[in-house]
Coordinates of N, CA and C in Angstrom, one line a residue:
M1 N -4.4 24.5 3.4 CA -4.7 23.2 4.1 C -6.0 23.3 4.8
T2 N -6.6 22.1 5.0 CA -7.9 22.0 5.7 C -7.7 21.0 6.9
L3 N -8.0 21.5 8.1 CA -7.9 20.6 9.3 C -9.3 20.5 9.8
Y4 N -9.8 19.2 10.0 CA -11.1 19.0 10.6 C -10.9 18.8 12.1
H5 N -12.0 18.7 12.8 CA -12.0 18.5 14.3 C -11.3 17.2 14.6
G6 N -10.8 17.1 15.8 CA -10.2 15.9 16.2 C -8.8 15.6 15.7
V7 N -8.1 16.7 15.1 CA -6.8 16.5 14.6 C -5.8 17.1 15.6
C8 N -4.8 16.3 15.9 CA -3.7 16.8 16.8 C -2.4 16.8 16.0
I9 N -1.7 17.9 15.9 CA -0.5 18.0 15.2 C 0.7 18.4 16.1
G10 N 1.8 17.6 16.1 CA 2.9 17.8 17.0 C 3.7 19.0 16.6
Q11 N 4.9 19.2 17.2 CA 5.8 20.3 17.0 C 6.6 20.1 15.8
N12 N 7.1 21.2 15.2 CA 8.0 21.2 14.0 C 7.4 20.5 12.8
C13 N 6.1 20.5 12.6 CA 5.5 19.8 11.5 C 5.3 20.8 10.4
I14 N 5.4 20.3 9.1 CA 5.1 21.2 8.0 C 4.0 20.5 7.2
V15 N 3.0 21.3 6.9 CA 1.8 20.8 6.2 C 1.7 21.7 5.0
H16 N 1.8 21.2 3.8 CA 1.8 22.0 2.6 C 0.3 22.3 2.1
S17 N 0.2 23.3 1.2 CA -1.1 23.7 0.7 C -1.9 22.6 0.1
G18 N -3.2 22.7 0.3 CA -4.1 21.7 -0.3 C -4.3 20.4 0.5
A19 N -3.4 20.2 1.5 CA -3.6 19.0 2.3 C -4.9 19.0 3.1
V20 N -5.5 17.9 3.2 CA -6.7 17.7 4.0 C -6.5 16.7 5.1
I21 N -6.7 17.1 6.3 CA -6.4 16.2 7.4 C -7.6 16.1 8.3
G22 N -8.1 14.9 8.5 CA -9.2 14.6 9.4 C -10.6 14.5 8.7
A23 N -10.6 14.4 7.4 CA -11.9 14.2 6.8 C -12.4 12.8 7.1
D24 N -13.7 12.5 6.9 CA -14.3 11.2 7.1 C -13.6 10.2 6.2
G25 N -13.3 9.0 6.8 CA -12.9 7.9 6.0 C -14.0 7.3 5.1
F26 N -13.6 6.5 4.2 CA -14.6 5.8 3.3 C -15.2 4.7 4.0
G27 N -16.2 5.0 4.8 CA -16.9 4.0 5.7 C -18.4 3.9 5.3
F28 N -18.7 2.8 4.7 CA -20.1 2.6 4.3 C -20.5 1.1 4.5
A29 N -21.7 0.9 4.8 CA -22.2 -0.5 4.9 C -23.4 -0.7 4.0
N30 N -23.5 -1.8 3.3 CA -24.6 -2.0 2.4 C -25.7 -2.6 3.2
Q31 N -26.8 -1.8 3.3 CA -28.0 -2.2 4.0 C -29.1 -2.4 3.0
Q32 N -29.5 -3.6 2.7 CA -30.6 -4.0 1.8 C -30.4 -3.3 0.5
G33 N -29.2 -3.3 -0.1 CA -28.9 -2.8 -1.4 C -28.6 -1.3 -1.4
K34 N -28.5 -0.7 -0.3 CA -28.3 0.8 -0.2 C -27.1 1.0 0.7
W35 N -26.2 1.9 0.2 CA -25.0 2.2 1.0 C -25.3 3.2 2.1
E36 N -25.1 2.9 3.3 CA -25.3 3.7 4.5 C -24.0 4.2 5.0
K37 N -23.9 5.4 5.3 CA -22.6 6.0 5.9 C -22.4 5.5 7.3
I38 N -21.2 5.1 7.6 CA -20.8 4.7 9.0 C -20.1 5.9 9.6
A39 N -20.5 6.4 10.7 CA -19.9 7.5 11.4 C -18.4 7.2 11.7
Q40 N -17.6 8.2 11.4 CA -16.2 8.1 11.6 C -15.9 8.9 12.9
L41 N -15.7 8.2 14.0 CA -15.6 8.8 15.3 C -14.2 9.1 15.8
G42 N -13.2 8.6 15.2 CA -11.8 8.8 15.6 C -11.3 10.1 15.1
G43 N -10.0 10.4 15.3 CA -9.4 11.6 14.9 C -8.1 11.3 14.1
V44 N -7.2 12.2 14.0 CA -5.9 12.0 13.4 C -4.8 12.5 14.4
S45 N -3.8 11.7 14.7 CA -2.8 12.1 15.6 C -1.5 12.1 14.8
I46 N -0.9 13.3 14.7 CA 0.4 13.5 14.0 C 1.5 13.9 15.0
A47 N 2.5 13.1 15.1 CA 3.6 13.4 16.0 C 4.5 14.5 15.5
N48 N 5.6 14.7 16.2 CA 6.6 15.8 15.9 C 7.4 15.5 14.6
D49 N 7.8 16.6 14.0 CA 8.8 16.5 12.9 C 8.2 15.8 11.7
V50 N 7.0 15.9 11.4 CA 6.3 15.3 10.3 C 6.2 16.3 9.2
E51 N 6.3 15.9 7.9 CA 6.0 16.8 6.8 C 5.0 16.1 5.9
I52 N 4.0 16.9 5.5 CA 2.9 16.3 4.7 C 2.8 17.2 3.4
G53 N 3.0 16.6 2.3 CA 3.0 17.2 1.0 C 1.7 17.8 0.6
A54 N 1.8 18.6 -0.5 CA 0.6 19.3 -1.0 C -0.4 18.3 -1.6
N55 N -1.7 18.6 -1.3 CA -2.8 17.9 -1.8 C -2.8 16.4 -1.3
S56 N -2.2 16.2 -0.2 CA -2.3 14.8 0.4 C -3.5 14.8 1.4
T57 N -4.0 13.6 1.6 CA -5.2 13.5 2.5 C -4.9 12.4 3.5
I58 N -5.3 12.7 4.7 CA -5.2 11.8 5.9 C -6.6 11.8 6.5
D59 N -7.3 10.6 6.4 CA -8.6 10.5 6.9 C -8.6 10.2 8.4
R60 N -9.7 10.6 9.1 CA -9.8 10.3 10.5 C -10.1 8.8 10.7
G61 N -9.9 8.3 11.8 CA -10.2 6.9 12.1 C -11.6 6.7 12.3
A62 N -12.0 5.5 12.1 CA -13.5 5.1 12.3 C -13.8 5.1 13.8
L63 N -13.0 4.5 14.6 CA -13.3 4.4 16.0 C -12.1 5.0 16.8
Q64 N -10.9 4.6 16.3 CA -9.6 5.1 16.9 C -9.0 6.0 16.0
D65 N -7.9 6.7 16.4 CA -7.2 7.7 15.6 C -6.4 7.0 14.5
T66 N -6.3 7.7 13.3 CA -5.3 7.5 12.3 C -4.0 8.1 12.9
V67 N -2.9 7.4 12.9 CA -1.7 7.8 13.6 C -0.5 7.9 12.6
I68 N 0.2 9.1 12.6 CA 1.4 9.3 11.9 C 2.5 9.6 13.0
E69 N 3.5 8.7 13.1 CA 4.4 8.8 14.1 C 5.6 9.8 13.8
T70 N 6.5 10.0 14.7 CA 7.6 11.0 14.6 C 8.4 10.9 13.4
G71 N 8.7 12.0 12.8 CA 9.6 12.1 11.7 C 9.2 11.5 10.3
V72 N 7.9 11.2 10.2 CA 7.4 10.7 8.9 C 7.4 11.8 7.9
K73 N 7.8 11.4 6.6 CA 7.8 12.3 5.5 C 6.8 11.8 4.5
I74 N 5.8 12.6 4.1 CA 4.8 12.2 3.2 C 4.8 13.2 2.0
D75 N 5.0 12.7 0.8 CA 5.1 13.6 -0.4 C 3.7 14.1 -0.8
N76 N 3.7 14.7 -1.9 CA 2.4 15.2 -2.5 C 1.5 14.1 -2.9
Q77 N 0.2 14.4 -2.9 CA -0.8 13.6 -3.4 C -0.8 12.1 -2.9
V78 N -0.6 12.0 -1.6 CA -0.6 10.7 -0.9 C -2.0 10.6 -0.2
M79 N -2.6 9.4 -0.3 CA -3.9 9.2 0.4 C -3.7 8.2 1.5
V80 N -4.0 8.6 2.7 CA -3.9 7.8 3.9 C -5.3 7.6 4.4
A81 N -5.8 6.4 4.4 CA -7.2 6.1 4.8 C -7.4 6.0 6.3
H82 N -8.6 5.8 6.7 CA -9.0 5.7 8.1 C -8.3 4.5 8.8
N83 N -7.9 4.8 10.1 CA -7.3 3.8 11.0 C -5.9 3.4 10.6
V84 N -5.2 4.0 9.6 CA -3.9 3.7 9.2 C -2.9 4.1 10.3
R85 N -1.8 3.4 10.5 CA -0.7 3.8 11.4 C 0.6 3.7 10.6
I86 N 1.3 4.9 10.6 CA 2.6 4.9 9.9 C 3.7 5.1 10.9
G87 N 4.6 4.2 10.9 CA 5.7 4.2 11.9 C 6.7 5.3 11.8
S88 N 7.4 5.6 12.8 CA 8.4 6.7 12.8 C 9.4 6.6 11.7
H89 N 9.8 7.8 11.2 CA 10.8 7.9 10.2 C 10.6 7.1 8.9
T90 N 9.4 6.9 8.6 CA 9.1 6.3 7.3 C 8.9 7.4 6.3
A91 N 9.3 7.2 5.0 CA 9.2 8.2 3.9 C 8.3 7.6 2.9
I92 N 7.4 8.4 2.4 CA 6.4 7.9 1.4 C 6.4 8.9 0.3
A93 N 6.7 8.4 -0.9 CA 6.8 9.3 -2.1 C 5.4 9.5 -2.7
A94 N 5.3 10.4 -3.7 CA 4.0 10.9 -4.3 C 3.1 9.7 -4.8
C95 N 1.8 10.0 -4.8 CA 0.8 9.2 -5.4 C 0.7 7.8 -4.8
V96 N 0.9 7.7 -3.5 CA 0.7 6.4 -2.8 C -0.7 6.4 -2.3
G97 N -1.3 5.2 -2.3 CA -2.6 5.1 -1.7 C -2.5 4.0 -0.6
I98 N -2.9 4.3 0.6 CA -2.8 3.3 1.7 C -4.3 3.1 2.2
S99 N -4.8 1.9 2.0 CA -6.1 1.6 2.4 C -6.3 1.4 3.9
G100 N -7.5 1.5 4.3 CA -7.9 1.5 5.7 C -7.3 0.4 6.6
S101 N -7.0 0.8 7.8 CA -6.5 -0.1 8.8 C -5.1 -0.8 8.5
T102 N -4.4 -0.3 7.6 CA -3.1 -0.8 7.3 C -2.1 -0.2 8.2
E103 N -1.1 -1.0 8.7 CA -0.1 -0.5 9.6 C 1.3 -0.7 8.9
I104 N 2.0 0.5 8.8 CA 3.3 0.5 8.2 C 4.3 0.7 9.2
G105 N 5.4 -0.1 9.3 CA 6.4 0.0 10.4 C 7.3 1.2 10.3
S106 N 8.3 1.3 11.1 CA 9.2 2.4 11.2 C 10.3 2.2 10.2
H107 N 10.9 3.3 9.8 CA 12.1 3.4 8.9 C 11.8 2.6 7.6
C108 N 10.6 2.7 7.0 CA 10.3 2.2 5.7 C 10.4 3.2 4.7
M109 N 10.6 2.8 3.4 CA 10.6 3.7 2.3 C 9.6 3.2 1.3
I110 N 8.6 4.0 0.9 CA 7.6 3.6 0.0 C 7.7 4.5 -1.2
A111 N 8.1 3.9 -2.4 CA 8.3 4.7 -3.6 C 7.0 5.1 -4.2
G112 N 7.1 6.0 -5.2 CA 5.9 6.6 -5.8 C 4.9 5.6 -6.5
G113 N 3.6 5.9 -6.3 CA 2.6 5.1 -7.0 C 2.3 3.8 -6.4
V114 N 2.7 3.5 -5.2 CA 2.5 2.2 -4.6 C 1.0 2.2 -4.0
G115 N 0.4 1.1 -4.1 CA -1.0 0.9 -3.6 C -1.0 -0.2 -2.6
F116 N -1.6 0.1 -1.4 CA -1.8 -0.9 -0.4 C -3.2 -1.4 -0.2
A117 N -3.5 -2.7 -0.2 CA -4.8 -3.2 0.2 C -5.0 -2.9 1.6
G118 N -6.2 -3.1 2.1 CA -6.5 -2.7 3.5 C -6.1 -3.8 4.5
H119 N -6.0 -3.5 5.8 CA -5.9 -4.4 6.9 C -4.6 -5.2 6.8
L120 N -3.5 -4.5 6.3 CA -2.2 -5.2 6.2 C -1.3 -4.7 7.3
K121 N -0.2 -5.5 7.6 CA 0.8 -5.1 8.6 C 2.1 -5.2 7.8
I122 N 2.9 -4.1 7.8 CA 4.2 -4.0 7.1 C 5.2 -3.8 8.2
C123 N 6.2 -4.7 8.3 CA 7.2 -4.6 9.4 C 8.1 -3.5 9.2
D124 N 9.0 -3.2 10.2 CA 10.0 -2.1 10.1 C 11.0 -2.4 8.9
R125 N 11.5 -1.3 8.4 CA 12.7 -1.4 7.5 C 12.3 -2.1 6.2
V126 N 11.2 -1.8 5.6 CA 10.8 -2.4 4.3 C 10.9 -1.3 3.3
F127 N 11.4 -1.6 2.1 CA 11.5 -0.7 1.0 C 10.6 -1.3 -0.1
I128 N 9.6 -0.6 -0.6 CA 8.7 -1.0 -1.6 C 8.9 -0.2 -2.9
T129 N 9.3 -0.8 -4.0 CA 9.6 -0.1 -5.2 C 8.4 0.5 -5.9
A130 N 8.6 1.5 -6.8 CA 7.6 2.3 -7.4 C 6.6 1.4 -8.1
M131 N 5.3 1.8 -8.1 CA 4.2 1.2 -8.8 C 3.9 -0.2 -8.3
S132 N 4.3 -0.6 -7.2 CA 4.0 -1.9 -6.6 C 2.6 -1.9 -6.0
F133 N 1.9 -3.0 -6.0 CA 0.7 -3.2 -5.3 C 0.8 -4.2 -4.2
V134 N 0.6 -3.8 -3.0 CA 0.9 -4.6 -1.8 C -0.5 -5.2 -1.4
T135 N -0.6 -6.6 -1.6 CA -1.9 -7.2 -1.3 C -1.8 -8.1 -0.1
G136 N -0.6 -8.3 0.5 CA -0.5 -9.1 1.7 C 0.5 -8.4 2.7
S137 N 0.4 -8.9 3.9 CA 1.3 -8.3 5.0 C 2.7 -8.7 4.7
I138 N 3.7 -7.9 5.2 CA 5.1 -8.2 5.0 C 5.7 -8.3 6.4
K139 N 6.3 -9.5 6.6 CA 6.8 -9.8 8.0 C 8.3 -9.8 8.1
E140 N 9.1 -9.6 7.0 CA 10.5 -9.6 7.0 C 11.0 -8.3 6.3
P141 N 12.0 -7.6 7.0 CA 12.6 -6.4 6.4 C 13.2 -6.8 5.0
G142 N 13.3 -5.8 4.1 CA 13.9 -6.0 2.8 C 13.2 -5.2 1.8
S143 N 13.6 -5.4 0.5 CA 13.1 -4.7 -0.6 C 12.0 -5.6 -1.3
Y144 N 10.9 -5.0 -1.7 CA 9.8 -5.7 -2.3 C 9.3 -5.0 -3.6
S145 N 8.9 -5.8 -4.6 CA 8.4 -5.2 -5.8 C 7.3 -6.0 -6.4
S146 N 6.4 -5.4 -7.2 CA 5.4 -6.2 -7.9 C 5.1 -5.4 -9.2
G147 N 4.2 -6.0 -10.0 CA 3.8 -5.4 -11.2 C 4.6 -5.8 -12.4
T148 N 4.2 -5.3 -13.5 CA 4.9 -5.6 -14.8 C 5.3 -4.3 -15.5
A149 N 6.4 -4.4 -16.2 CA 6.9 -3.3 -16.9 C 5.9 -2.9 -18.1
M150 N 5.9 -1.7 -18.5 CA 5.0 -1.3 -19.6 C 5.5 -1.9 -20.9
M151 N 4.5 -2.3 -21.7 CA 4.8 -2.9 -23.0 C 3.6 -2.7 -23.9
P152 N 3.7 -2.9 -25.2 CA 2.5 -2.7 -26.1 C 1.3 -3.6 -25.6
T153 N 0.1 -3.1 -25.7 CA -1.0 -3.8 -25.2 C -1.2 -5.2 -25.8
P154 N -1.0 -5.4 -27.1 CA -1.2 -6.8 -27.6 C -0.2 -7.8 -26.9
Q155 N 1.0 -7.4 -26.6 CA 2.0 -8.2 -26.0 C 1.6 -8.5 -24.5
W156 N 1.1 -7.4 -23.9 CA 0.6 -7.5 -22.5 C -0.5 -8.5 -22.4
K157 N -1.5 -8.5 -23.3 CA -2.6 -9.4 -23.3 C -2.1 -10.8 -23.5
K158 N -1.2 -11.1 -24.4 CA -0.6 -12.4 -24.6 C 0.0 -12.9 -23.3
N159 N 0.8 -12.1 -22.7 CA 1.5 -12.4 -21.5 C 0.5 -12.7 -20.3
S160 N -0.5 -12.0 -20.2 CA -1.5 -12.2 -19.2 C -2.2 -13.5 -19.4
V161 N -2.5 -13.9 -20.6 CA -3.1 -15.2 -20.8 C -2.1 -16.3 -20.5
R162 N -0.8 -16.1 -20.8 CA 0.2 -17.1 -20.5 C 0.4 -17.3 -19.0
L163 N 0.4 -16.2 -18.3 CA 0.5 -16.2 -16.9 C -0.5 -17.1 -16.2
K164 N -1.7 -17.0 -16.7 CA -2.8 -17.9 -16.2 C -2.5 -19.4 -16.4
Q165 N -1.7 -19.7 -17.5 CA -1.4 -21.0 -17.9 C -0.1 -21.5 -17.3
L166 N 0.5 -20.8 -16.4 CA 1.9 -21.1 -16.0 C 1.9 -22.4 -15.2
D167 N 1.0 -22.7 -14.3 CA 1.0 -23.9 -13.6 C 0.9 -25.1 -14.5
E168 N 0.1 -25.1 -15.5 CA -0.1 -26.2 -16.4 C 1.2 -26.3 -17.3
L169 N 1.8 -25.2 -17.7 CA 3.0 -25.3 -18.5 C 4.2 -25.9 -17.6
T170 N 4.2 -25.5 -16.4 CA 5.3 -26.1 -15.5 C 5.1 -27.6 -15.4
K171 N 3.9 -28.1 -15.2 CA 3.7 -29.5 -15.1 C 4.2 -30.2 -16.4
Q172 N 3.8 -29.6 -17.6 CA 4.3 -30.2 -18.9 C 5.8 -30.2 -19.0
V173 N 6.4 -29.1 -18.6 CA 7.9 -29.1 -18.7 C 8.5 -30.2 -17.8
R174 N 8.0 -30.3 -16.6 CA 8.5 -31.4 -15.7 C 8.3 -32.8 -16.3
Q175 N 7.2 -33.0 -16.9 CA 7.0 -34.3 -17.6 C 8.0 -34.5 -18.7
L176 N 8.2 -33.5 -19.5 CA 9.2 -33.6 -20.6 C 10.6 -33.8 -20.1
E177 N 10.9 -33.2 -19.0 CA 12.2 -33.4 -18.4 C 12.4 -34.9 -17.9
K178 N 11.4 -35.4 -17.4 CA 11.4 -36.8 -16.9 C 11.6 -37.7 -18.2
Q179 N 10.9 -37.4 -19.2 CA 11.0 -38.3 -20.4 C 12.4 -38.2 -21.1
I180 N 12.9 -37.0 -21.1 CA 14.3 -36.8 -21.6 C 15.3 -37.6 -20.8
T181 N 15.2 -37.5 -19.4 CA 16.1 -38.2 -18.6 C 16.0 -39.7 -18.8
K182 N 14.7 -40.2 -19.0 CA 14.5 -41.6 -19.3 C 15.2 -42.1 -20.6
L183 N 15.0 -41.2 -21.6 CA 15.6 -41.5 -22.9 C 17.2 -41.5 -22.8
R184 N 17.7 -40.6 -22.1 CA 19.2 -40.5 -21.9 C 19.7 -41.8 -21.2
D185 N 18.9 -42.2 -20.1 CA 19.3 -43.4 -19.4 C 19.3 -44.6 -20.3
Q186 N 18.3 -44.7 -21.2 CA 18.2 -45.9 -22.1 C 19.4 -45.9 -23.1
D187 N 19.9 -44.7 -23.5 CA 21.0 -44.7 -24.4 C 22.3 -45.1 -23.8
Q188 N 22.4 -45.0 -22.5 CA 23.7 -45.3 -21.8 C 23.8 -46.7 -21.5

């Protein structure tokens, strides 16, 4: 494991091999067409009874600390970006990516392969199913899913095109339903 400066780890924590804690977050600003590095001045604060899996990374905060609260369990190959806060007793399975400044509540369960957009707030007691992509904040406890099941590429392409047409198809179906109702009323 690699620990950078500004990392504070509580008691009874387990950090597996290959984990990197406290590296710079992905902070860059585009200045006249050139990416300039933004200094990452925060640290990482890890509370008691946390377990961090092999080859997981937890970036330091940009200005304030990235925070992992008591009892959090992080599986292998999880990426926690700068300024993230993970609430107590949350469990995160392998291959999850949490973008910067996202806050995840307490007692959440995040299944494998989930991706979080940045600057989100996830309330307590949320379960997110495997391979979901979270693009908005979640304000109500419960189970959430996204994505599509695997299928042959030609079928996926057809479905993707149809999905874009869904609003128009819905309007057409409603018009047809009205016409059918009108015809039925005329027959009676």
